[in-house]
PDB file of C-alpha atoms in Angstrom:
ATOM      1  CA  MET A   1       0.000   0.000   0.000  1.00 54.00           C
ATOM      2  CA  THR A   2       1.053   3.614  -0.624  1.00 64.00           C
ATOM      3  CA  GLN A   3       2.797   5.332   2.244  1.00 78.00           C
ATOM      4  CA  ARG A   4       2.687   9.033   2.957  1.00 89.00           C
ATOM      5  CA  LYS A   5       3.337  11.411   5.827  1.00 93.00           C
ATOM      6  CA  ILE A   6       0.795  10.682   8.538  1.00 96.00           C
ATOM      7  CA  LEU A   7       0.195  12.057  12.028  1.00 97.00           C
ATOM      8  CA  VAL A   8       1.720   9.701  14.602  1.00 97.00           C
ATOM      9  CA  TRP A   9       2.710  11.796  17.630  1.00 98.00           C
ATOM     10  CA  ASP A  10       0.020  13.959  19.188  1.00 98.00           C
ATOM     11  CA  VAL A  11       0.729  17.443  20.542  1.00 98.00           C
ATOM     12  CA  PRO A  12       0.743  16.468  24.258  1.00 98.00           C
ATOM     13  CA  THR A  13       3.340  13.762  23.591  1.00 98.00           C
ATOM     14  CA  ARG A  14       5.559  16.209  21.713  1.00 98.00           C
ATOM     15  CA  VAL A  15       5.167  18.938  24.327  1.00 98.00           C
ATOM     16  CA  PHE A  16       5.982  16.427  27.065  1.00 98.00           C
ATOM     17  CA  HIS A  17       9.035  15.169  25.194  1.00 98.00           C
ATOM     18  CA  TRP A  18      10.686  18.527  24.588  1.00 98.00           C
ATOM     19  CA  LEU A  19       9.816  20.010  27.971  1.00 98.00           C
ATOM     20  CA  LEU A  20      11.309  16.918  29.600  1.00 97.00           C
ATOM     21  CA  VAL A  21      14.497  17.403  27.554  1.00 97.00           C
ATOM     22  CA  VAL A  22      14.768  21.017  28.716  1.00 97.00           C
ATOM     23  CA  SER A  23      13.892  20.178  32.332  1.00 97.00           C
ATOM     24  CA  PHE A  24      16.381  17.347  32.672  1.00 97.00           C
ATOM     25  CA  ALA A  25      19.142  19.352  30.992  1.00 97.00           C
ATOM     26  CA  GLY A  26      18.400  22.330  33.230  1.00 96.00           C
ATOM     27  CA  ALA A  27      18.320  20.233  36.391  1.00 96.00           C
ATOM     28  CA  PHE A  28      21.538  18.450  35.504  1.00 95.00           C
ATOM     29  CA  LEU A  29      23.428  21.620  34.623  1.00 95.00           C
ATOM     30  CA  THR A  30      22.417  23.364  37.865  1.00 94.00           C
ATOM     31  CA  ALA A  31      22.967  20.366  40.141  1.00 92.00           C
ATOM     32  CA  ASP A  32      26.363  21.386  41.528  1.00 88.00           C
ATOM     33  CA  SER A  33      25.677  25.079  42.043  1.00 83.00           C
ATOM     34  CA  GLU A  34      24.423  26.194  45.435  1.00 84.00           C
ATOM     35  CA  ARG A  35      23.651  29.582  43.936  1.00 86.00           C
ATOM     36  CA  HIS A  36      21.346  27.974  41.371  1.00 88.00           C
ATOM     37  CA  ARG A  37      19.757  25.550  43.796  1.00 88.00           C
ATOM     38  CA  ASP A  38      16.281  27.042  43.333  1.00 89.00           C
ATOM     39  CA  TRP A  39      16.555  26.626  39.578  1.00 92.00           C
ATOM     40  CA  HIS A  40      17.630  23.020  40.061  1.00 93.00           C
ATOM     41  CA  VAL A  41      14.588  22.358  42.259  1.00 92.00           C
ATOM     42  CA  LEU A  42      12.273  24.070  39.785  1.00 93.00           C
ATOM     43  CA  PHE A  43      13.556  22.014  36.870  1.00 95.00           C
ATOM     44  CA  GLY A  44      13.254  18.858  38.966  1.00 94.00           C
ATOM     45  CA  LEU A  45       9.690  19.638  39.976  1.00 93.00           C
ATOM     46  CA  THR A  46       8.839  20.282  36.349  1.00 95.00           C
ATOM     47  CA  MET A  47      10.181  16.836  35.513  1.00 96.00           C
ATOM     48  CA  LEU A  48       7.919  15.258  38.134  1.00 95.00           C
ATOM     49  CA  VAL A  49       4.873  17.136  36.830  1.00 95.00           C
ATOM     50  CA  LEU A  50       5.657  16.066  33.271  1.00 97.00           C
ATOM     51  CA  ILE A  51       6.166  12.424  34.248  1.00 97.00           C
ATOM     52  CA  GLY A  52       2.910  12.457  36.218  1.00 96.00           C
ATOM     53  CA  PHE A  53       1.126  13.740  33.119  1.00 97.00           C
ATOM     54  CA  ARG A  54       2.793  11.141  30.903  1.00 98.00           C
ATOM     55  CA  LEU A  55       1.635   8.323  33.146  1.00 97.00           C
ATOM     56  CA  LEU A  56      -1.937   9.520  32.723  1.00 97.00           C
ATOM     57  CA  TRP A  57      -1.517  10.122  29.004  1.00 98.00           C
ATOM     58  CA  GLY A  58      -0.105   6.633  28.618  1.00 97.00           C
ATOM     59  CA  ILE A  59      -3.564   5.398  29.581  1.00 97.00           C
ATOM     60  CA  ALA A  60      -5.846   8.037  28.046  1.00 96.00           C
ATOM     61  CA  GLY A  61      -3.738   9.242  25.135  1.00 96.00           C
ATOM     62  CA  THR A  62      -3.849   8.570  21.422  1.00 97.00           C
ATOM     63  CA  ARG A  63      -2.838   5.326  19.745  1.00 97.00           C
ATOM     64  CA  TYR A  64       0.961   5.564  19.847  1.00 97.00           C
ATOM     65  CA  ALA A  65       1.091   7.458  23.141  1.00 97.00           C
ATOM     66  CA  ARG A  66      -0.649   4.661  25.049  1.00 97.00           C
ATOM     67  CA  PHE A  67       1.535   2.259  26.982  1.00 97.00           C
ATOM     68  CA  THR A  68      -0.223  -0.685  25.379  1.00 95.00           C
ATOM     69  CA  SER A  69       1.270   0.323  22.014  1.00 95.00           C
ATOM     70  CA  PHE A  70       4.847  -0.212  23.209  1.00 93.00           C
ATOM     71  CA  ALA A  71       4.591  -2.935  25.842  1.00 93.00           C
ATOM     72  CA  PHE A  72       7.300  -5.149  24.330  1.00 94.00           C
ATOM     73  CA  GLY A  73       8.771  -8.125  26.146  1.00 94.00           C
ATOM     74  CA  PRO A  74      12.462  -9.098  26.416  1.00 93.00           C
ATOM     75  CA  ARG A  75      12.312 -11.423  23.389  1.00 93.00           C
ATOM     76  CA  ALA A  76      10.957  -8.670  21.131  1.00 93.00           C
ATOM     77  CA  VAL A  77      13.628  -6.255  22.361  1.00 92.00           C
ATOM     78  CA  LEU A  78      16.473  -8.711  21.809  1.00 92.00           C
ATOM     79  CA  HIS A  79      15.166  -9.585  18.352  1.00 90.00           C
ATOM     80  CA  TYR A  80      14.935  -5.919  17.431  1.00 89.00           C
ATOM     81  CA  LEU A  81      18.419  -5.081  18.735  1.00 87.00           C
ATOM     82  CA  GLY A  82      19.881  -8.059  16.905  1.00 88.00           C
ATOM     83  CA  ALA A  83      18.274  -6.854  13.691  1.00 85.00           C
ATOM     84  CA  VAL A  84      19.667  -3.344  14.207  1.00 82.00           C
ATOM     85  CA  VAL A  85      23.186  -4.685  14.744  1.00 81.00           C
ATOM     86  CA  THR A  86      22.960  -6.517  11.412  1.00 82.00           C
ATOM     87  CA  LEU A  87      21.546  -3.370   9.758  1.00 76.00           C
ATOM     88  CA  ARG A  88      18.188  -4.932   8.967  1.00 76.00           C
ATOM     89  CA  GLY A  89      16.042  -3.520  11.727  1.00 70.00           C
ATOM     90  CA  VAL A  90      12.287  -3.676  11.342  1.00 81.00           C
ATOM     91  CA  ARG A  91      10.677  -0.258  11.032  1.00 87.00           C
ATOM     92  CA  TYR A  92       7.885   0.680  13.464  1.00 92.00           C
ATOM     93  CA  VAL A  93       5.420   3.504  12.993  1.00 94.00           C
ATOM     94  CA  GLY A  94       5.315   4.101  16.751  1.00 95.00           C
ATOM     95  CA  HIS A  95       7.954   3.316  19.359  1.00 94.00           C
ATOM     96  CA  THR A  96      10.408   0.524  18.623  1.00 92.00           C
ATOM     97  CA  PRO A  97      10.951  -2.289  21.151  1.00 93.00           C
ATOM     98  CA  GLY A  98      14.372  -0.889  22.062  1.00 92.00           C
ATOM     99  CA  GLY A  99      13.059   2.640  22.314  1.00 92.00           C
ATOM    100  CA  SER A 100      10.152   1.491  24.438  1.00 94.00           C
ATOM    101  CA  TRP A 101      12.442   0.086  27.121  1.00 95.00           C
ATOM    102  CA  ALA A 102      14.413   3.320  27.138  1.00 95.00           C
ATOM    103  CA  ILE A 103      11.147   5.190  27.705  1.00 96.00           C
ATOM    104  CA  TRP A 104      10.143   2.932  30.590  1.00 96.00           C
ATOM    105  CA  ALA A 105      13.591   3.407  32.128  1.00 97.00           C
ATOM    106  CA  MET A 106      13.508   7.182  31.725  1.00 97.00           C
ATOM    107  CA  LEU A 107      10.050   7.457  33.270  1.00 97.00           C
ATOM    108  CA  GLY A 108      11.017   5.260  36.219  1.00 97.00           C
ATOM    109  CA  LEU A 109      14.391   6.861  36.812  1.00 97.00           C
ATOM    110  CA  GLY A 110      12.959  10.346  36.293  1.00 97.00           C
ATOM    111  CA  GLY A 111      10.337   9.718  38.944  1.00 96.00           C
ATOM    112  CA  LEU A 112      12.931   8.257  41.307  1.00 97.00           C
ATOM    113  CA  VAL A 113      15.362  11.135  40.862  1.00 96.00           C
ATOM    114  CA  GLY A 114      12.527  13.566  41.571  1.00 94.00           C
ATOM    115  CA  VAL A 115      11.388  11.792  44.729  1.00 94.00           C
ATOM    116  CA  THR A 116      14.913  11.402  46.111  1.00 95.00           C
ATOM    117  CA  GLY A 117      15.575  15.039  45.273  1.00 93.00           C
ATOM    118  CA  TYR A 118      12.487  16.112  47.207  1.00 91.00           C
ATOM    119  CA  VAL A 119      13.564  14.115  50.260  1.00 92.00           C
ATOM    120  CA  ALA A 120      17.133  15.404  50.052  1.00 91.00           C
ATOM    121  CA  TYR A 121      15.892  18.997  49.702  1.00 88.00           C
ATOM    122  CA  ASN A 122      13.929  18.622  52.911  1.00 87.00           C
ATOM    123  CA  ASP A 123      16.997  17.628  54.930  1.00 83.00           C
ATOM    124  CA  GLY A 124      16.819  13.931  54.247  1.00 86.00           C
ATOM    125  CA  PRO A 125      19.754  11.669  55.159  1.00 91.00           C
ATOM    126  CA  ASP A 126      22.991  11.878  53.204  1.00 91.00           C
ATOM    127  CA  THR A 127      22.320   8.460  51.707  1.00 95.00           C
ATOM    128  CA  VAL A 128      19.251   9.856  49.931  1.00 95.00           C
ATOM    129  CA  ALA A 129      21.282  12.723  48.481  1.00 94.00           C
ATOM    130  CA  GLU A 130      23.874  10.230  47.277  1.00 96.00           C
ATOM    131  CA  ALA A 131      21.155   8.058  45.766  1.00 97.00           C
ATOM    132  CA  HIS A 132      19.699  11.131  44.078  1.00 96.00           C
ATOM    133  CA  GLU A 133      23.011  11.856  42.383  1.00 96.00           C
ATOM    134  CA  ALA A 134      23.571   8.231  41.398  1.00 97.00           C
ATOM    135  CA  VAL A 135      20.104   7.931  39.860  1.00 97.00           C
ATOM    136  CA  ALA A 136      20.619  11.199  37.975  1.00 97.00           C
ATOM    137  CA  TRP A 137      23.829   9.897  36.398  1.00 97.00           C
ATOM    138  CA  THR A 138      22.105   6.606  35.548  1.00 98.00           C
ATOM    139  CA  LEU A 139      19.297   8.548  33.890  1.00 98.00           C
ATOM    140  CA  LEU A 140      21.852  10.512  31.886  1.00 97.00           C
ATOM    141  CA  ALA A 141      23.373   7.237  30.675  1.00 97.00           C
ATOM    142  CA  VAL A 142      19.950   5.987  29.558  1.00 97.00           C
ATOM    143  CA  VAL A 143      19.296   9.285  27.775  1.00 97.00           C
ATOM    144  CA  ILE A 144      22.591   8.971  25.895  1.00 97.00           C
ATOM    145  CA  VAL A 145      21.766   5.389  24.862  1.00 95.00           C
ATOM    146  CA  HIS A 146      18.317   6.576  23.752  1.00 95.00           C
ATOM    147  CA  VAL A 147      19.800   9.377  21.632  1.00 95.00           C
ATOM    148  CA  VAL A 148      22.261   6.967  20.025  1.00 93.00           C
ATOM    149  CA  GLY A 149      19.383   4.601  19.276  1.00 91.00           C
ATOM    150  CA  VAL A 150      17.384   7.409  17.664  1.00 93.00           C
ATOM    151  CA  VAL A 151      20.341   8.348  15.463  1.00 93.00           C
ATOM    152  CA  LEU A 152      20.932   4.726  14.420  1.00 90.00           C
ATOM    153  CA  SER A 153      17.248   4.175  13.633  1.00 89.00           C
ATOM    154  CA  SER A 154      17.102   7.436  11.680  1.00 91.00           C
ATOM    155  CA  VAL A 155      20.052   6.343   9.543  1.00 90.00           C
ATOM    156  CA  LEU A 156      18.892   2.754   9.183  1.00 88.00           C
ATOM    157  CA  HIS A 157      15.373   3.673   8.076  1.00 87.00           C
ATOM    158  CA  ARG A 158      16.332   6.923   6.350  1.00 89.00           C
ATOM    159  CA  GLU A 159      13.851   8.845   8.426  1.00 91.00           C
ATOM    160  CA  ASN A 160      14.430  11.867  10.650  1.00 94.00           C
ATOM    161  CA  LEU A 161      12.981  10.677  13.955  1.00 94.00           C
ATOM    162  CA  THR A 162      13.916  13.892  15.750  1.00 95.00           C
ATOM    163  CA  GLY A 163      12.056  15.884  13.138  1.00 96.00           C
ATOM    164  CA  ALA A 164       9.097  13.545  13.526  1.00 96.00           C
ATOM    165  CA  MET A 165       8.931  14.388  17.222  1.00 97.00           C
ATOM    166  CA  ILE A 166       8.684  18.048  16.199  1.00 97.00           C
ATOM    167  CA  THR A 167       6.134  17.770  13.391  1.00 97.00           C
ATOM    168  CA  GLY A 168       4.405  14.661  14.708  1.00 97.00           C
ATOM    169  CA  ARG A 169       4.514  13.055  11.255  1.00 96.00           C
ATOM    170  CA  LYS A 170       6.161   9.911   9.922  1.00 95.00           C
ATOM    171  CA  ARG A 171       5.794   7.728   6.854  1.00 93.00           C
ATOM    172  CA  GLY A 172       2.916   5.310   7.040  1.00 93.00           C
ATOM    173  CA  GLU A 173      -0.379   4.169   5.652  1.00 93.00           C
ATOM    174  CA  ALA A 174      -3.504   6.239   6.072  1.00 92.00           C
ATOM    175  CA  SER A 175      -5.031   3.625   8.383  1.00 93.00           C
ATOM    176  CA  GLN A 176      -2.081   3.942  10.770  1.00 94.00           C
ATOM    177  CA  ALA A 177      -2.562   7.659  11.452  1.00 96.00           C
ATOM    178  CA  ILE A 178      -4.030   8.975  14.683  1.00 96.00           C
ATOM    179  CA  ARG A 179      -7.284  10.895  14.339  1.00 92.00           C
ATOM    180  CA  GLY A 180      -6.450  14.116  16.090  1.00 94.00           C
ATOM    181  CA  ALA A 181      -3.495  16.107  17.407  1.00 96.00           C
ATOM    182  CA  ARG A 182      -5.157  16.913  20.778  1.00 97.00           C
ATOM    183  CA  TRP A 183      -4.154  20.570  20.779  1.00 97.00           C
ATOM    184  CA  LEU A 184      -6.285  21.402  23.823  1.00 98.00           C
ATOM    185  CA  VAL A 185      -4.567  18.780  25.970  1.00 98.00           C
ATOM    186  CA  GLY A 186      -1.182  20.023  24.814  1.00 97.00           C
ATOM    187  CA  ALA A 187      -2.169  23.587  25.719  1.00 98.00           C
ATOM    188  CA  ALA A 188      -3.385  22.390  29.126  1.00 97.00           C
ATOM    189  CA  LEU A 189      -0.020  20.735  29.769  1.00 98.00           C
ATOM    190  CA  LEU A 190       1.793  23.950  28.854  1.00 97.00           C
ATOM    191  CA  ALA A 191      -0.515  25.880  31.175  1.00 96.00           C
ATOM    192  CA  LEU A 192       0.196  23.449  34.015  1.00 95.00           C
ATOM    193  CA  VAL A 193       3.952  23.816  33.602  1.00 95.00           C
ATOM    194  CA  ALA A 194       3.578  27.604  33.399  1.00 94.00           C
ATOM    195  CA  ALA A 195       1.565  27.518  36.642  1.00 92.00           C
ATOM    196  CA  VAL A 196       4.423  25.673  38.348  1.00 90.00           C
ATOM    197  CA  TRP A 197       6.978  28.185  37.099  1.00 90.00           C
ATOM    198  CA  LEU A 198       4.822  31.146  38.119  1.00 88.00           C
ATOM    199  CA  ASP A 199       4.301  29.598  41.571  1.00 79.00           C
ATOM    200  CA  VAL A 200       0.554  29.350  41.013  1.00 74.00           C
ATOM    201  CA  VAL A 201       0.883  25.652  41.817  1.00 65.00           C
ATOM    202  CA  SER A 202       3.063  24.962  44.846  1.00 66.00           C
ATOM    203  CA  ILE A 203       4.266  21.821  46.574  1.00 67.00           C
ATOM    204  CA  PRO A 204       4.603  21.636  50.381  1.00 67.00           C
ATOM    205  CA  GLY A 205       8.254  21.687  51.394  1.00 63.00           C
ATOM    206  CA  LEU A 206       9.475  23.230  48.143  1.00 67.00           C
ATOM    207  CA  ALA A 207      10.303  26.847  47.429  1.00 59.00           C
ATOM    208  CA  VAL A 208      10.516  26.407  43.686  1.00 59.00           C
ATOM    209  CA  VAL A 209      10.532  29.885  42.170  1.00 59.00           C
ATOM    210  CA  PRO A 210      14.048  31.349  42.200  1.00 62.00           C
ATOM    211  CA  ASP A 211      14.124  34.542  44.192  1.00 54.00           C
ATOM    212  CA  ALA A 212      16.023  37.256  42.302  1.00 47.00           C
ATOM    213  CA  ALA A 213      17.143  39.026  45.469  1.00 46.00           C
ATOM    214  CA  ALA A 214      18.403  35.779  46.976  1.00 48.00           C
ATOM    215  CA  VAL A 215      20.329  34.994  43.801  1.00 46.00           C
ATOM    216  CA  ARG A 216      21.950  38.429  43.834  1.00 48.00           C
ATOM    217  CA  GLN A 217      22.792  38.024  47.517  1.00 51.00           C
ATOM    218  CA  ALA A 218      24.363  34.637  46.847  1.00 47.00           C
ATOM    219  CA  SER A 219      26.381  36.174  44.026  1.00 49.00           C
ATOM    220  CA  GLY A 220      27.577  38.911  46.364  1.00 52.00           C
ATOM    221  CA  ASP A 221      28.520  36.384  49.025  1.00 50.00           C
ATOM    222  CA  ASP A 222      30.525  34.395  46.493  1.00 49.00           C
ATOM    223  CA  ALA A 223      32.334  37.556  45.393  1.00 47.00           C
ATOM    224  CA  ASP A 224      33.113  38.483  49.005  1.00 49.00           C
ATOM    225  CA  GLN A 225      34.548  35.039  49.637  1.00 49.00           C
ATOM    226  CA  ARG A 226      36.791  35.345  46.582  1.00 49.00           C
ATOM    227  CA  ASP A 227      37.997  38.758  47.753  1.00 51.00           C
TER     228      ASP A 227
END
């Protein structure tokens, strides 16, 4: 049958994906700076909000966003990886078996790094802070493997998978397309994240909006110490 560009990834899935990229990168880059601690917490909280949404959307979302569409077992994953190694990987319209396991790992590790970060922020034991850091580095490793997998699949199938996560479209048959982009849900997710950043939504035990005066004070303290 004739293939054409069809809608595969809905708007909420794409918004979630790119906001998660920004949030994790922001949290990781601010992890070792006491001066940017509030930013680190804000990025981490955003990650938790996004993962919470994705868990719900994995049940109520469109065809390829639902967890049931990429619930592959170990045999399917090994078969797929073996095919990729021999440069004859099977193309999937939605998530591949290998990619699906990376997604499960990122959701689980992302949730764990957020929870351990919350406990550590509220004066939890040193072991929790150490676990938080270890999980964060593990998550980074999974992200790197995921990116490498995306690049390999893009080359192998001659399809820009990163671009597809921007436009939402991939090659496929008309019957494989999802019916709607779900713009309203995507807008609602953006509004939720904006509410977190504007401190409209707050979490007990977290002061998540960076205070400009506090940041300037911390900068002054650092300068005084250097002097």
